[in-house]
Short mmCIF file of C-alpha atoms in Angstrom, two decimals:
data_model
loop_
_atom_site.label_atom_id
_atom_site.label_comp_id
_atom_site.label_asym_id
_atom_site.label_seq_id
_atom_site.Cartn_x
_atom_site.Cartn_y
_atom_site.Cartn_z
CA UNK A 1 -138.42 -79.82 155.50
CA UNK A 2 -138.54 -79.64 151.77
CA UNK A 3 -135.94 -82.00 149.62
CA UNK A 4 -134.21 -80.65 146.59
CA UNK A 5 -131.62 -81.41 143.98
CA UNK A 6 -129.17 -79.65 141.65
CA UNK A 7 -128.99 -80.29 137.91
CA UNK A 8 -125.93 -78.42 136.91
CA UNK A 9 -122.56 -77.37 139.34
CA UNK A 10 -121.49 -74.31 137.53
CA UNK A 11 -121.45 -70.34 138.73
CA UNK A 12 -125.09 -70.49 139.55
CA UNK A 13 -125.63 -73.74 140.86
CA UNK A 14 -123.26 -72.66 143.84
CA UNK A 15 -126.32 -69.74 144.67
CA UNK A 16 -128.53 -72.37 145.57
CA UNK A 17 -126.09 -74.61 147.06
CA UNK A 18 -124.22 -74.00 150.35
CA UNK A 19 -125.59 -70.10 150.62
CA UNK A 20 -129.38 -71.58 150.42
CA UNK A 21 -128.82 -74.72 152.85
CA UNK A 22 -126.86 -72.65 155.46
CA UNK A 23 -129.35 -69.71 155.49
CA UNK A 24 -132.68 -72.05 155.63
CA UNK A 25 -131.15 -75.14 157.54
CA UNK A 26 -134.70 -75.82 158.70
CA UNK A 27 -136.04 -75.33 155.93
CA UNK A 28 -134.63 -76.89 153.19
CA UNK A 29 -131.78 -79.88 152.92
CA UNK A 30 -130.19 -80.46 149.52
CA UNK A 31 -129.59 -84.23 148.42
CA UNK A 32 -128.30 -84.83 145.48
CA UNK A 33 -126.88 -83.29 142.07
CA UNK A 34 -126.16 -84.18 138.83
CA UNK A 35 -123.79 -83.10 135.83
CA UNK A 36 -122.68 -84.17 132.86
CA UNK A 37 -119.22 -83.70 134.28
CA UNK A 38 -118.94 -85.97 137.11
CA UNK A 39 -115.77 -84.85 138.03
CA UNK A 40 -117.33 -81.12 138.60
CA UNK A 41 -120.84 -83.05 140.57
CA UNK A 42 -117.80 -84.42 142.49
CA UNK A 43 -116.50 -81.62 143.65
CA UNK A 44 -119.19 -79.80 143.84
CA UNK A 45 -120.70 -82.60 146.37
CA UNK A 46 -117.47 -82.94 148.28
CA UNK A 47 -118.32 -78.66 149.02
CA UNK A 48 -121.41 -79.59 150.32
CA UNK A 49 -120.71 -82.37 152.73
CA UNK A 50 -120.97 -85.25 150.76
CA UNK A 51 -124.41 -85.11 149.15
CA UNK A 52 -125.28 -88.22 146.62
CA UNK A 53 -123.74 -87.58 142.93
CA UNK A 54 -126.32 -89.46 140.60
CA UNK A 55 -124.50 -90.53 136.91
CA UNK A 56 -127.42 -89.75 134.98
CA UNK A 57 -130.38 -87.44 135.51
CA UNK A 58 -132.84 -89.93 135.07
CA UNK A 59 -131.79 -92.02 138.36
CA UNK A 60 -131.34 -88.51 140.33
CA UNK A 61 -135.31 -88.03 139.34
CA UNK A 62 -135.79 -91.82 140.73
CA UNK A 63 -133.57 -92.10 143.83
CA UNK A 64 -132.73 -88.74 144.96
CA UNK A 65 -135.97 -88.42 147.17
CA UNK A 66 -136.05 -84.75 146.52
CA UNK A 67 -139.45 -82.82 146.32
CA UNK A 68 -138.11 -80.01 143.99
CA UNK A 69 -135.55 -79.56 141.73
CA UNK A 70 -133.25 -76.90 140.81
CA UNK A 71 -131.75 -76.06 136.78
CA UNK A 72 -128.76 -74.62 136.64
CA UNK A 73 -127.55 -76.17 133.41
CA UNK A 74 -126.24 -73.60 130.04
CA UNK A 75 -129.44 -72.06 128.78
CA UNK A 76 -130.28 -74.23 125.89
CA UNK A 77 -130.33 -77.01 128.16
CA UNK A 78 -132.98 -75.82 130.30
CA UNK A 79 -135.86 -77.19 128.15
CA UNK A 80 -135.26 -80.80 128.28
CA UNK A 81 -134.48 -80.61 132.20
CA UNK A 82 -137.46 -78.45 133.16
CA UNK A 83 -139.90 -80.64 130.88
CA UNK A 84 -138.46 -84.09 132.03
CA UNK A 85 -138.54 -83.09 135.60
CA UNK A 86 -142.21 -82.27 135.64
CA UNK A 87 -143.37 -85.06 133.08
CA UNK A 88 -141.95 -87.62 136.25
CA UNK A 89 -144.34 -85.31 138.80
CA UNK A 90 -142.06 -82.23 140.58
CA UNK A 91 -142.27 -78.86 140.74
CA UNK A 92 -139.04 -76.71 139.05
CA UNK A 93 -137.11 -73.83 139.29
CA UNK A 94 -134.93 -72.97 136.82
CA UNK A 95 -132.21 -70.11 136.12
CA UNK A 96 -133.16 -67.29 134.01
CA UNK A 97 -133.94 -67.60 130.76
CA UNK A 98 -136.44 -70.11 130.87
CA UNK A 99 -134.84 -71.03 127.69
CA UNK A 100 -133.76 -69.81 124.58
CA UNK A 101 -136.21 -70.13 121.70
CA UNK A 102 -139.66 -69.86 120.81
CA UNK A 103 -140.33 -73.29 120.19
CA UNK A 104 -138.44 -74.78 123.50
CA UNK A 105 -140.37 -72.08 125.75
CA UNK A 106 -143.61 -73.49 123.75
CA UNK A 107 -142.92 -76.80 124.94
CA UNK A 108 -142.11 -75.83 128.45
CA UNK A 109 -145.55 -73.70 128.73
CA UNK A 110 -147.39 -77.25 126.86
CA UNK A 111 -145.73 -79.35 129.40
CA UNK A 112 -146.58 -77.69 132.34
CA UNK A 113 -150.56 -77.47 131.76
CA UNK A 114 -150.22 -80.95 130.70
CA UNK A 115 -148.39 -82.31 133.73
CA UNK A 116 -150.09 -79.88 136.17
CA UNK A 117 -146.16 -79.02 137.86
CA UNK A 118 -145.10 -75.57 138.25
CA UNK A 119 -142.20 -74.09 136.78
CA UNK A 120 -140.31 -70.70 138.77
CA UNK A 121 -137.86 -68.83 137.25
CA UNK A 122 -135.16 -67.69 139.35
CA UNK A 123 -134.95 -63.62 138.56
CA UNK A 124 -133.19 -62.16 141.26
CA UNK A 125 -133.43 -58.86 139.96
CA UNK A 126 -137.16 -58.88 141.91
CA UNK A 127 -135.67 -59.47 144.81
CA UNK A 128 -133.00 -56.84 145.15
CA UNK A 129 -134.63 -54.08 147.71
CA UNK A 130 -134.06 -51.04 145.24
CA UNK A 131 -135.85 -52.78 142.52
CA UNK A 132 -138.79 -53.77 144.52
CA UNK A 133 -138.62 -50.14 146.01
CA UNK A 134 -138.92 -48.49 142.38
CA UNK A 135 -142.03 -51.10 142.53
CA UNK A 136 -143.65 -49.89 145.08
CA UNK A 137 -143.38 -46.40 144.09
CA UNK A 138 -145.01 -47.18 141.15
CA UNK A 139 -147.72 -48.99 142.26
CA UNK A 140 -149.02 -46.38 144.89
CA UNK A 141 -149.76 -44.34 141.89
CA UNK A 142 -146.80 -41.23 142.51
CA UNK A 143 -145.90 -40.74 138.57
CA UNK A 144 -149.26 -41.72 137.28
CA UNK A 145 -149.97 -44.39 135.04
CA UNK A 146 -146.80 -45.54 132.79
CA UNK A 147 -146.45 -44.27 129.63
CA UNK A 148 -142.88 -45.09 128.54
CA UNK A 149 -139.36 -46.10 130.28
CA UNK A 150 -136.14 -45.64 129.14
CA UNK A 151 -133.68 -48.33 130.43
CA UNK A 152 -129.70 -48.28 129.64
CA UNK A 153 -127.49 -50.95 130.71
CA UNK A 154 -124.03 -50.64 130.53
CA UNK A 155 -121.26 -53.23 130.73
CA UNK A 156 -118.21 -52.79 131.43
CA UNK A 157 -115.30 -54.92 129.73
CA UNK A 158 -114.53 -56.92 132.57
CA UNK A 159 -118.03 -57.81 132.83
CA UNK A 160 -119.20 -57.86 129.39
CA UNK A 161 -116.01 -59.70 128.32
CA UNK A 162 -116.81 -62.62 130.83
CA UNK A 163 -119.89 -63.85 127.83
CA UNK A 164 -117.14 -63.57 124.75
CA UNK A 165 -114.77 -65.58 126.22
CA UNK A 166 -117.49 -68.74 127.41
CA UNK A 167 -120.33 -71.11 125.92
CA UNK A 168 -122.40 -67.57 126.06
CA UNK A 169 -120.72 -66.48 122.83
CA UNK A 170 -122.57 -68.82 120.74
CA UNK A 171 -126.11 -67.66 119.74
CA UNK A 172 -127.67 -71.34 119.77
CA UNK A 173 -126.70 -71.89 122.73
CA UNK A 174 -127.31 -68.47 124.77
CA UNK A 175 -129.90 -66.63 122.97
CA UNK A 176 -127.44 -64.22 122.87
CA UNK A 177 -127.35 -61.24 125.39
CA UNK A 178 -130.72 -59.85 124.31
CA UNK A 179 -131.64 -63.33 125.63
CA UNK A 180 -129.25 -64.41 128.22
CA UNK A 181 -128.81 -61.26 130.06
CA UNK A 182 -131.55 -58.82 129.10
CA UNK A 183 -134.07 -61.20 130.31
CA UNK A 184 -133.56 -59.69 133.57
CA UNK A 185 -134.18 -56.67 131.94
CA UNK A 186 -136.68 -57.23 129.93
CA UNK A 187 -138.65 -58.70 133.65
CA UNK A 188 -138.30 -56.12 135.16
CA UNK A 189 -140.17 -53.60 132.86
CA UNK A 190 -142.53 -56.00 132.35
CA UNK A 191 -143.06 -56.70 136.20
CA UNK A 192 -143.06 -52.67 136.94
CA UNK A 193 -145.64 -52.18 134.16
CA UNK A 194 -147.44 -54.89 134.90
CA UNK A 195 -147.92 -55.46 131.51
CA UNK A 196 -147.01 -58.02 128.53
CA UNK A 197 -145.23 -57.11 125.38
CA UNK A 198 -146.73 -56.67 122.10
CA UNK A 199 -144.26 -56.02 119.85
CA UNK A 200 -140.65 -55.45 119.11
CA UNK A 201 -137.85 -53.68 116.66
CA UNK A 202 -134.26 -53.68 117.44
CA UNK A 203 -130.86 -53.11 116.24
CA UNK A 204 -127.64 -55.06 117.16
CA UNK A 205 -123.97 -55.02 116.24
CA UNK A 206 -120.25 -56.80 117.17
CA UNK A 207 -117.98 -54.22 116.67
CA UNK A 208 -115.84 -54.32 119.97
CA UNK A 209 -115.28 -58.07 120.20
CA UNK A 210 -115.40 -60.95 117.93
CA UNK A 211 -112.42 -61.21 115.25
CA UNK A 212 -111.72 -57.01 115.77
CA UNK A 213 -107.95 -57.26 116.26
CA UNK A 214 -105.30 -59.54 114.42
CA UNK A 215 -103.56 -60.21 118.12
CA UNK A 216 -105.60 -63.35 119.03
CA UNK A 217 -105.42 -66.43 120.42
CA UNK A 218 -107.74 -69.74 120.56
CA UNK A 219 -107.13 -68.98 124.60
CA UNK A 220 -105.93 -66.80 127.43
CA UNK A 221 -103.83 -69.93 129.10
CA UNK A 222 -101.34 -70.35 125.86
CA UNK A 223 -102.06 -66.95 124.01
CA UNK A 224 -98.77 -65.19 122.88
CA UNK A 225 -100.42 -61.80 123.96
CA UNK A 226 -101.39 -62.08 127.27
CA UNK A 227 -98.60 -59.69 128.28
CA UNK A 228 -100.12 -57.51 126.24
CA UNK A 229 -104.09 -58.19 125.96
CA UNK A 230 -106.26 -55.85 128.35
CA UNK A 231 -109.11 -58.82 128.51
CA UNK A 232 -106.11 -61.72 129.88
CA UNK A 233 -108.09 -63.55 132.08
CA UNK A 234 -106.47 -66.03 134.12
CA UNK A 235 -108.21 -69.51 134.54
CA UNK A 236 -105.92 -70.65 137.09
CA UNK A 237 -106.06 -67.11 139.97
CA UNK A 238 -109.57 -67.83 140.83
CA UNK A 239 -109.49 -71.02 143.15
CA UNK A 240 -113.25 -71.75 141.95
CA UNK A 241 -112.94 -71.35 138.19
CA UNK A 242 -109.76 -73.47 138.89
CA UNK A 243 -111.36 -76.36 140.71
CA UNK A 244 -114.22 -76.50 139.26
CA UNK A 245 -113.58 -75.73 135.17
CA UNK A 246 -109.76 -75.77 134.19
CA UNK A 247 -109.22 -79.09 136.43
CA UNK A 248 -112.00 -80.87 134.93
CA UNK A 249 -111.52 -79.89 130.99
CA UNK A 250 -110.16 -83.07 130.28
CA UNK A 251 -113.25 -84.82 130.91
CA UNK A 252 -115.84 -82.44 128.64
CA UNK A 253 -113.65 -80.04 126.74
CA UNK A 254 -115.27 -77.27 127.67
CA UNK A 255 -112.72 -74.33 127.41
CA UNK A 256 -114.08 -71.33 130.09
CA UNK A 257 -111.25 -68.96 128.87
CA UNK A 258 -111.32 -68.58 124.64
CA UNK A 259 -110.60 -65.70 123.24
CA UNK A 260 -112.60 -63.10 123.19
CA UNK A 261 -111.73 -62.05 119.74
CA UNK A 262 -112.24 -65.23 117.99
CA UNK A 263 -113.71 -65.83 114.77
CA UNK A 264 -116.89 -68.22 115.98
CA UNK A 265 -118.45 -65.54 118.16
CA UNK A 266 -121.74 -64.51 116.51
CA UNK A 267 -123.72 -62.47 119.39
CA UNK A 268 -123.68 -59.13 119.98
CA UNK A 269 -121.94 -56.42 122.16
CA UNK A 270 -124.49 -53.45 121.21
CA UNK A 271 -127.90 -53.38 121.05
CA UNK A 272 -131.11 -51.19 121.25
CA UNK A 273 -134.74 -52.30 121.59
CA UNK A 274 -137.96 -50.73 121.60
CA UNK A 275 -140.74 -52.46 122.97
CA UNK A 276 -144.29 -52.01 122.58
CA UNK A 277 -146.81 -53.39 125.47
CA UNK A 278 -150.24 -54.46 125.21
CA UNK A 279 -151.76 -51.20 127.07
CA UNK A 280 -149.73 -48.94 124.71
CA UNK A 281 -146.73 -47.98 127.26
CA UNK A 282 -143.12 -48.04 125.38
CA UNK A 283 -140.00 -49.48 126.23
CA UNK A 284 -136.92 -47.94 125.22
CA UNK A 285 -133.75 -50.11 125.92
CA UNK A 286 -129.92 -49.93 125.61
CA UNK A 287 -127.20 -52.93 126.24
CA UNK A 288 -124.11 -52.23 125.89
CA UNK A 289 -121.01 -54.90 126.76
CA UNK A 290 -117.91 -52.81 126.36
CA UNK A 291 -118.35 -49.66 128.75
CA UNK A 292 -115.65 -47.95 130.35
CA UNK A 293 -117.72 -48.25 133.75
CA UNK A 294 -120.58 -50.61 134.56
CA UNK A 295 -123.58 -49.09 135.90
CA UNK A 296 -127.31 -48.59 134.71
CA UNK A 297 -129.94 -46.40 134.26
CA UNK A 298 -133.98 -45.80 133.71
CA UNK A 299 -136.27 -43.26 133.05
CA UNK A 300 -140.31 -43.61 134.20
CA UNK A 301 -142.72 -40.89 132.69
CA UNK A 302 -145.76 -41.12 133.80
CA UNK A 303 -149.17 -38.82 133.50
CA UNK A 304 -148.24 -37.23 137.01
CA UNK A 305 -144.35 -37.10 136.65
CA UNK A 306 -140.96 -38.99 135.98
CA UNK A 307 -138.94 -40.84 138.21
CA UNK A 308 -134.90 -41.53 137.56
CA UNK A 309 -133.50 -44.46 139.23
CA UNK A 310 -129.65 -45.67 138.69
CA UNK A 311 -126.98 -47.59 140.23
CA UNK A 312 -122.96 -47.61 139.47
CA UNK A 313 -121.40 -50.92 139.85
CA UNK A 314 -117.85 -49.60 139.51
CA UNK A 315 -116.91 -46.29 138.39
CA UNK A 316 -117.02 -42.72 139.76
CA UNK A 317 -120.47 -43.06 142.07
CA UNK A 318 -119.53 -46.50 142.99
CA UNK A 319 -118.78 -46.30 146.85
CA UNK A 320 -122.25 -44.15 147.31
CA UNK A 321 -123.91 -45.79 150.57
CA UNK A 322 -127.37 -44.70 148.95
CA UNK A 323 -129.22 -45.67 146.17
CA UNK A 324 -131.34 -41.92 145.02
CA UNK A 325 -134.46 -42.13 143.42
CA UNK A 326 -135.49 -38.79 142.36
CA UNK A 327 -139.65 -37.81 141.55
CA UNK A 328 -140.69 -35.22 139.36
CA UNK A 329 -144.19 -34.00 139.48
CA UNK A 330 -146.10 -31.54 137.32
CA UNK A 331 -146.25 -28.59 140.35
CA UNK A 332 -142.79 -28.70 139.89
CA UNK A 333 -141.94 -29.57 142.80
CA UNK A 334 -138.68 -32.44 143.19
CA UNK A 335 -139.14 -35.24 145.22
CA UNK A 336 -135.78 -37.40 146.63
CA UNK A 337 -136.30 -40.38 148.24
CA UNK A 338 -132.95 -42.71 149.25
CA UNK A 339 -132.92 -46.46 149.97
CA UNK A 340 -129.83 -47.87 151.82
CA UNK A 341 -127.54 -50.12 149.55
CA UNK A 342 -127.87 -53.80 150.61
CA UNK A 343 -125.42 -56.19 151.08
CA UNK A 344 -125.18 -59.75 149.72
CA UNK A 345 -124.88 -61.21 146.10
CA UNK A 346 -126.63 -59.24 143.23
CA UNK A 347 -127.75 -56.61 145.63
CA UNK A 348 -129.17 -58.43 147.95
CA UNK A 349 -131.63 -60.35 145.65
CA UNK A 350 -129.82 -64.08 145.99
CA UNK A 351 -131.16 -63.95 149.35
CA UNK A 352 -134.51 -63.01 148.79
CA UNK A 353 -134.57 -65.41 145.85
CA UNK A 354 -133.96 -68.13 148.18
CA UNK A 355 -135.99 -66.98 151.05
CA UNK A 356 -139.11 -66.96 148.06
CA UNK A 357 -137.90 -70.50 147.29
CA UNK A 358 -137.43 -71.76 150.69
CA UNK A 359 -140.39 -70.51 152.86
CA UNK A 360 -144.22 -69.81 151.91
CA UNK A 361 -144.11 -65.97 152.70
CA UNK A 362 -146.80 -63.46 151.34
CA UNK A 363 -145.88 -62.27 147.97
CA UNK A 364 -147.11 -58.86 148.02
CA UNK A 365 -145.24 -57.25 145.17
CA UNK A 366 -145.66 -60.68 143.26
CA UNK A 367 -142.08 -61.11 143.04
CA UNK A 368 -142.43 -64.93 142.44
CA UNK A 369 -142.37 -65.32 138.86
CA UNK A 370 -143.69 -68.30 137.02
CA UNK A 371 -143.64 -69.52 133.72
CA UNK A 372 -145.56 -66.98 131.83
CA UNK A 373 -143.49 -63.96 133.28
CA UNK A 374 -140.03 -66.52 132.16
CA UNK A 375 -141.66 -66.57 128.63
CA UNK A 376 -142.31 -62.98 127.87
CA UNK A 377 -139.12 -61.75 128.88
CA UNK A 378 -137.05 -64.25 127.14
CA UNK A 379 -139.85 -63.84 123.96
CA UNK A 380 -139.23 -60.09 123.91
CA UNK A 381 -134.80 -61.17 123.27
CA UNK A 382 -135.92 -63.25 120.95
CA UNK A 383 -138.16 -60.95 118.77
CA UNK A 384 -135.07 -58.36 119.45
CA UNK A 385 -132.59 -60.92 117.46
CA UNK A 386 -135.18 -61.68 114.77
CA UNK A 387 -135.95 -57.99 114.28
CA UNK A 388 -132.36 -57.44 113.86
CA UNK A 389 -132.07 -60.39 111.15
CA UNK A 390 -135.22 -59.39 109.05
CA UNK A 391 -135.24 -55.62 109.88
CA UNK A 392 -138.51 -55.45 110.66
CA UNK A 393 -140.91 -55.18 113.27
CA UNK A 394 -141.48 -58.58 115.34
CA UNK A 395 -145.32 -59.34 116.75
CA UNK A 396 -144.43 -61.31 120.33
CA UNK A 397 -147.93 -63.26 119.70
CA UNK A 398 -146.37 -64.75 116.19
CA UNK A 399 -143.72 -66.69 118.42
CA UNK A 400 -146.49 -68.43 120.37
CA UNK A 401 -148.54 -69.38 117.28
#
């Protein structure tokens, strides 16, 4: 039975908790965690029957007895967690993005050849069955060989406003959402092709949130529009959020319901990126946080054919049982192939995830991903913010230098 521990009790953290340990009970038995909150490790240990809470991370590392460890910290954290844990001899898997810089994700790739520990980076978006299946269509050659994908993502405000209102709005300390969420993205297309990124240009604006409106508040708990504000969020409805955020803000501070039009947001709610990959195939990419409806889209052309994929989140297509992937080759001819919906967190991929983290199963579509596929995707946000800033063109091999 393998031994981990939790560094971080927020959203995330409660993946790998409870779900993990009920599902692999054989497998896997979780002993301690650790947060800079203690009163959130507290009650995030009481929810899992009592496990050690260790004050500092340096004892959990020491005492805990656990063979692996799990980072669930805020991104700009992840660094000094994933390097620390495998300078004192474990292996690590940390939430997506590996981190949020060039020169943190340097040190992570420096410290893991030095230390000989492996880092895995938890992208669920592998693991849900219609993104695998899009995988496996591609690699038994039905399109041809990749030439370009077109990949929209669309928010919609109860979703995209969940990143204004949170630590995410800060660019230092989430990479923004070219880095904090399009990483997923960004994996996947580099997963289906196979291929690493080159180069990048991008565009980016904050039009929709950020100071837009002169009805504001510092927070939806004591804001005088709330009656009034579409994006009121209430801290206190949601029993988790409750428990585990609003009780404990008098120990940390941290505030998990600011307005979303406040005046220290800097990331943005818009953005397109083109990406250029090392075999010549082009990526052309859309985020968008404010959308009526959340849903997404892509686009594969390929020398035989194109193949559209899509799924609606909420919205009219929403309820559809069936996910539809539809083939176009050059006889003409129109090919439909369905895959059944699954059920479970993030379509089914938080299971999978933890199945890949819990058991030594074959890995035929290489959905494990490891430090080097962490690093390109979160390198490709990156180059996306920079191009924005200098208006230029951003070479993905200048960040590693």
């Amino acid at each position: 039975m393998k031994k981990y521990a939790i560094v971080g009790t927020g959203d995330r953290a409660a993946a790998f908790g409870k779900p993990m340990a009920d599902a692999f009970p054989n497998e896997v038995e979780l002993v301690g965690v650790f947060d800079i909150n203690p009163l959130r490790a507290n009650k995030f240990a009481q929810e899992h029957g009592g496990i050690p809470v260790y004050a500092d991370f340096d004892t959990l590392l020491a005492r805990s007895g656990a063979e692996l460890y799990i980072i669930a910290t805020p991104d700009y954290t992840h660094h000094e967690y994933i390097i620390r844990t495998m300078e004192a001899g474990f292996d690590v898997v940390t939430e997506k993005p590996m981190t949020t810089d060039s020169d943190k994700c340097k040190a992570i790739l420096e410290a893991e050849r030095r230390t000989g520990r492996q880092v895995t980076v938890a992208f669920n978006c592998r693991f849900m069955p219609y993104m695998a299946q899009l995988k496996k269509i591609i690699e038994e050659g039905t399109i041809g060989r990749l030439l370009s994908i077109d990949f929209n993502w669309y928010l919609d405000t109860t979703h995209g406003a969940q990143y204004f209102r949170r630590w995410h709005r800060h660019m230092n300390q989430s990479g923004g959402l070219l880095v904090h969420k399009s990483t997923h993205h960004f994996d996947l297309v580099n997963w289906w092709l196979d291929d690493q990124p080159a180069q990048v240009n991008a565009m980016g604006t904050r039009q929709y949130f950020g100071p837009a409106r002169e009805q504001r508040g510092e927070r939806c708990l004591t804001c005088d529009f709330k009656k009034s504000c579409e994006h009121y969020y209430d801290i206190q409805a949601n029993k988790f959020i409750r428990e585990h955020y609003y009780d404990n803000e008098k120990k940390d501070g941290y505030i998990r319901d600011k307005c979303v039009f406040g005046d220290d947001i800097d990331i943005y709610d818009t953005m397109s990126v083109q990406v250029q990959y090392k075999r010549g195939a082009l990526l052309n990419y859309t985020l968008v946080a404010h959308s009526p409806y959340k849903n997404w889209t892509a686009t594969f052309n390929g020398t035989e054919g194109r193949m559209e994929a899509g799924e609606y989140f909420r919205g009219p297509r929403a309820e559809e049982p069936m996910h539809q992937i539809q083939i176009y080759n050059r006889a003409g001819e129109v090919i439909s192939r369905q895959t059944k919906k699954a059920t479970g967190s993030h379509g089914g991929g938080d299971y999978r995830l933890q199945q890949m983290i819990c058991m030594q199963s074959k890995d035929e579509l290489r959905q494990r991903a490891g430090s080097m596929s962490g690093a390109m995707s979160l390198l490709i946000g990156v180059a996306a913010n920079r191009s924005i800033v200098e208006g230029k063109c951003i070479r993905i091999q200048d960040l590693l230098d």
